[in-house]
PDB file of C-alpha atoms in Angstrom:
ATOM      1  CA  UNK A   1     -18.720 -42.776  63.551  1.00 59.00           C
ATOM      2  CA  UNK A   2     -19.530 -41.575  60.246  1.00 48.00           C
ATOM      3  CA  UNK A   3     -22.238 -38.835  61.489  1.00 49.00           C
ATOM      4  CA  UNK A   4     -19.845 -37.058  63.333  1.00 47.00           C
ATOM      5  CA  UNK A   5     -17.236 -36.945  60.557  1.00 47.00           C
ATOM      6  CA  UNK A   6     -19.896 -35.721  57.943  1.00 46.00           C
ATOM      7  CA  UNK A   7     -21.103 -33.200  60.318  1.00 46.00           C
ATOM      8  CA  UNK A   8     -17.509 -32.077  61.284  1.00 45.00           C
ATOM      9  CA  UNK A   9     -16.072 -31.529  57.736  1.00 46.00           C
ATOM     10  CA  UNK A  10     -18.513 -29.087  56.080  1.00 44.00           C
ATOM     11  CA  UNK A  11     -18.653 -26.577  58.875  1.00 48.00           C
ATOM     12  CA  UNK A  12     -14.907 -25.990  58.766  1.00 47.00           C
ATOM     13  CA  UNK A  13     -14.919 -25.229  55.044  1.00 43.00           C
ATOM     14  CA  UNK A  14     -18.014 -23.021  54.545  1.00 44.00           C
ATOM     15  CA  UNK A  15     -20.824 -21.374  56.080  1.00 46.00           C
ATOM     16  CA  UNK A  16     -24.270 -21.757  57.345  1.00 45.00           C
ATOM     17  CA  UNK A  17     -25.869 -22.830  54.264  1.00 45.00           C
ATOM     18  CA  UNK A  18     -23.775 -26.113  54.294  1.00 41.00           C
ATOM     19  CA  UNK A  19     -24.146 -26.647  57.840  1.00 46.00           C
ATOM     20  CA  UNK A  20     -27.822 -26.309  57.581  1.00 44.00           C
ATOM     21  CA  UNK A  21     -28.077 -28.591  54.528  1.00 41.00           C
ATOM     22  CA  UNK A  22     -25.754 -31.355  55.957  1.00 42.00           C
ATOM     23  CA  UNK A  23     -26.622 -31.138  59.561  1.00 42.00           C
ATOM     24  CA  UNK A  24     -30.301 -32.148  59.349  1.00 46.00           C
ATOM     25  CA  UNK A  25     -30.232 -35.070  56.827  1.00 42.00           C
ATOM     26  CA  UNK A  26     -27.296 -36.792  58.537  1.00 41.00           C
ATOM     27  CA  UNK A  27     -29.827 -38.314  60.882  1.00 41.00           C
ATOM     28  CA  UNK A  28     -27.670 -37.920  63.873  1.00 41.00           C
ATOM     29  CA  UNK A  29     -30.516 -37.374  66.745  1.00 41.00           C
ATOM     30  CA  UNK A  30     -27.632 -36.802  69.282  1.00 42.00           C
ATOM     31  CA  UNK A  31     -26.392 -33.851  67.184  1.00 44.00           C
ATOM     32  CA  UNK A  32     -29.718 -32.217  67.032  1.00 47.00           C
ATOM     33  CA  UNK A  33     -30.830 -33.071  70.487  1.00 45.00           C
ATOM     34  CA  UNK A  34     -27.679 -31.625  72.019  1.00 48.00           C
ATOM     35  CA  UNK A  35     -27.902 -28.526  69.887  1.00 43.00           C
ATOM     36  CA  UNK A  36     -31.534 -27.977  70.894  1.00 50.00           C
ATOM     37  CA  UNK A  37     -30.708 -28.264  74.619  1.00 49.00           C
ATOM     38  CA  UNK A  38     -27.331 -26.430  74.393  1.00 45.00           C
ATOM     39  CA  UNK A  39     -29.343 -23.382  73.660  1.00 56.00           C
ATOM     40  CA  UNK A  40     -30.696 -23.478  77.382  1.00 72.00           C
ATOM     41  CA  UNK A  41     -27.294 -23.893  78.971  1.00 87.00           C
ATOM     42  CA  UNK A  42     -24.560 -22.549  76.999  1.00 90.00           C
ATOM     43  CA  UNK A  43     -20.983 -23.619  77.554  1.00 94.00           C
ATOM     44  CA  UNK A  44     -18.956 -21.671  74.891  1.00 95.00           C
ATOM     45  CA  UNK A  45     -17.641 -17.945  75.809  1.00 95.00           C
ATOM     46  CA  UNK A  46     -20.273 -15.085  75.529  1.00 96.00           C
ATOM     47  CA  UNK A  47     -17.626 -13.085  73.777  1.00 97.00           C
ATOM     48  CA  UNK A  48     -17.438 -12.659  69.875  1.00 97.00           C
ATOM     49  CA  UNK A  49     -14.098 -14.040  68.784  1.00 96.00           C
ATOM     50  CA  UNK A  50     -11.957 -12.030  66.382  1.00 97.00           C
ATOM     51  CA  UNK A  51     -12.582 -14.920  63.696  1.00 98.00           C
ATOM     52  CA  UNK A  52     -16.325 -14.700  64.248  1.00 97.00           C
ATOM     53  CA  UNK A  53     -16.212 -10.896  64.014  1.00 98.00           C
ATOM     54  CA  UNK A  54     -14.385 -10.902  60.877  1.00 98.00           C
ATOM     55  CA  UNK A  55     -16.935 -13.229  59.200  1.00 98.00           C
ATOM     56  CA  UNK A  56     -19.890 -11.524  60.644  1.00 98.00           C
ATOM     57  CA  UNK A  57     -18.648  -8.240  59.422  1.00 98.00           C
ATOM     58  CA  UNK A  58     -17.667  -9.499  55.956  1.00 98.00           C
ATOM     59  CA  UNK A  59     -20.877 -11.312  55.667  1.00 98.00           C
ATOM     60  CA  UNK A  60     -23.162  -8.439  56.615  1.00 98.00           C
ATOM     61  CA  UNK A  61     -20.986  -5.879  54.741  1.00 98.00           C
ATOM     62  CA  UNK A  62     -21.824  -8.170  51.499  1.00 98.00           C
ATOM     63  CA  UNK A  63     -25.473  -8.332  52.349  1.00 97.00           C
ATOM     64  CA  UNK A  64     -25.383  -4.462  52.598  1.00 97.00           C
ATOM     65  CA  UNK A  65     -23.555  -4.149  49.272  1.00 98.00           C
ATOM     66  CA  UNK A  66     -26.139  -6.320  47.608  1.00 98.00           C
ATOM     67  CA  UNK A  67     -29.033  -3.611  48.818  1.00 97.00           C
ATOM     68  CA  UNK A  68     -30.057  -5.275  52.085  1.00 97.00           C
ATOM     69  CA  UNK A  69     -31.822  -2.865  54.174  1.00 97.00           C
ATOM     70  CA  UNK A  70     -29.258  -1.087  56.581  1.00 97.00           C
ATOM     71  CA  UNK A  71     -30.528  -1.226  60.338  1.00 96.00           C
ATOM     72  CA  UNK A  72     -28.911   1.763  61.684  1.00 97.00           C
ATOM     73  CA  UNK A  73     -29.264   5.334  60.921  1.00 96.00           C
ATOM     74  CA  UNK A  74     -26.448   6.595  58.421  1.00 95.00           C
ATOM     75  CA  UNK A  75     -24.439   9.782  58.912  1.00 94.00           C
ATOM     76  CA  UNK A  76     -23.157   9.717  55.384  1.00 95.00           C
ATOM     77  CA  UNK A  77     -21.388   6.460  55.547  1.00 94.00           C
ATOM     78  CA  UNK A  78     -21.343   4.743  52.287  1.00 96.00           C
ATOM     79  CA  UNK A  79     -18.881   2.011  52.698  1.00 97.00           C
ATOM     80  CA  UNK A  80     -20.536  -1.341  53.474  1.00 97.00           C
ATOM     81  CA  UNK A  81     -18.040  -2.407  55.836  1.00 98.00           C
ATOM     82  CA  UNK A  82     -18.166   0.798  57.847  1.00 97.00           C
ATOM     83  CA  UNK A  83     -22.083   0.355  57.810  1.00 97.00           C
ATOM     84  CA  UNK A  84     -21.571  -3.245  59.169  1.00 97.00           C
ATOM     85  CA  UNK A  85     -19.177  -2.055  61.818  1.00 97.00           C
ATOM     86  CA  UNK A  86     -21.893   0.571  62.986  1.00 97.00           C
ATOM     87  CA  UNK A  87     -24.533  -2.143  63.000  1.00 97.00           C
ATOM     88  CA  UNK A  88     -22.451  -4.312  65.187  1.00 97.00           C
ATOM     89  CA  UNK A  89     -21.394  -1.589  67.617  1.00 97.00           C
ATOM     90  CA  UNK A  90     -25.073  -1.041  68.046  1.00 96.00           C
ATOM     91  CA  UNK A  91     -26.024  -4.796  68.174  1.00 97.00           C
ATOM     92  CA  UNK A  92     -28.279  -4.578  65.421  1.00 97.00           C
ATOM     93  CA  UNK A  93     -26.701  -7.307  63.164  1.00 96.00           C
ATOM     94  CA  UNK A  94     -29.661 -10.119  62.595  1.00 95.00           C
ATOM     95  CA  UNK A  95     -27.257 -13.022  62.288  1.00 96.00           C
ATOM     96  CA  UNK A  96     -26.834 -16.131  64.377  1.00 97.00           C
ATOM     97  CA  UNK A  97     -23.720 -17.759  65.024  1.00 97.00           C
ATOM     98  CA  UNK A  98     -23.551 -21.656  65.051  1.00 97.00           C
ATOM     99  CA  UNK A  99     -20.642 -22.811  67.349  1.00 96.00           C
ATOM    100  CA  UNK A 100     -19.869 -26.597  66.739  1.00 97.00           C
ATOM    101  CA  UNK A 101     -18.715 -28.464  69.968  1.00 96.00           C
ATOM    102  CA  UNK A 102     -16.024 -31.429  69.897  1.00 96.00           C
ATOM    103  CA  UNK A 103     -18.934 -33.994  70.410  1.00 95.00           C
ATOM    104  CA  UNK A 104     -20.737 -32.875  67.325  1.00 95.00           C
ATOM    105  CA  UNK A 105     -23.102 -30.777  69.057  1.00 95.00           C
ATOM    106  CA  UNK A 106     -23.456 -27.001  68.602  1.00 96.00           C
ATOM    107  CA  UNK A 107     -24.755 -23.796  70.168  1.00 96.00           C
ATOM    108  CA  UNK A 108     -26.472 -21.118  68.442  1.00 97.00           C
ATOM    109  CA  UNK A 109     -25.670 -17.460  69.364  1.00 97.00           C
ATOM    110  CA  UNK A 110     -27.481 -14.354  68.395  1.00 97.00           C
ATOM    111  CA  UNK A 111     -24.769 -11.802  67.329  1.00 96.00           C
ATOM    112  CA  UNK A 112     -26.789  -9.249  69.330  1.00 95.00           C
ATOM    113  CA  UNK A 113     -26.425 -11.555  72.361  1.00 95.00           C
ATOM    114  CA  UNK A 114     -22.669 -11.810  72.235  1.00 96.00           C
ATOM    115  CA  UNK A 115     -20.123  -9.113  73.693  1.00 94.00           C
ATOM    116  CA  UNK A 116     -18.034  -7.341  71.163  1.00 91.00           C
ATOM    117  CA  UNK A 117     -15.824  -4.943  72.557  1.00 82.00           C
TER     118      UNK A 117
END
């Protein structure tokens, strides 16, 4: 019904901020329950998709450019995107990817847990 539509629209447009804001007040206990349970048994791929990779690198590069602490030792790198790529290759990016499923539930994956080649 309405709850699924509301939960489905914001996550396609923008990022985690809206998902978190609109996900909880929607009152869909099924969504929250399924999301909490799905962390135990994951059904989506353990691989980082190219879209997730692009968004994670862009988000992390923006954070680094805004003087967020860098989590890897630098060897003269100054470009925020190159630093983000280095962090990803060392699995040091402290972000969580929320993957929505067709039934409105979701899975949260730590970037450090995903396989990125």
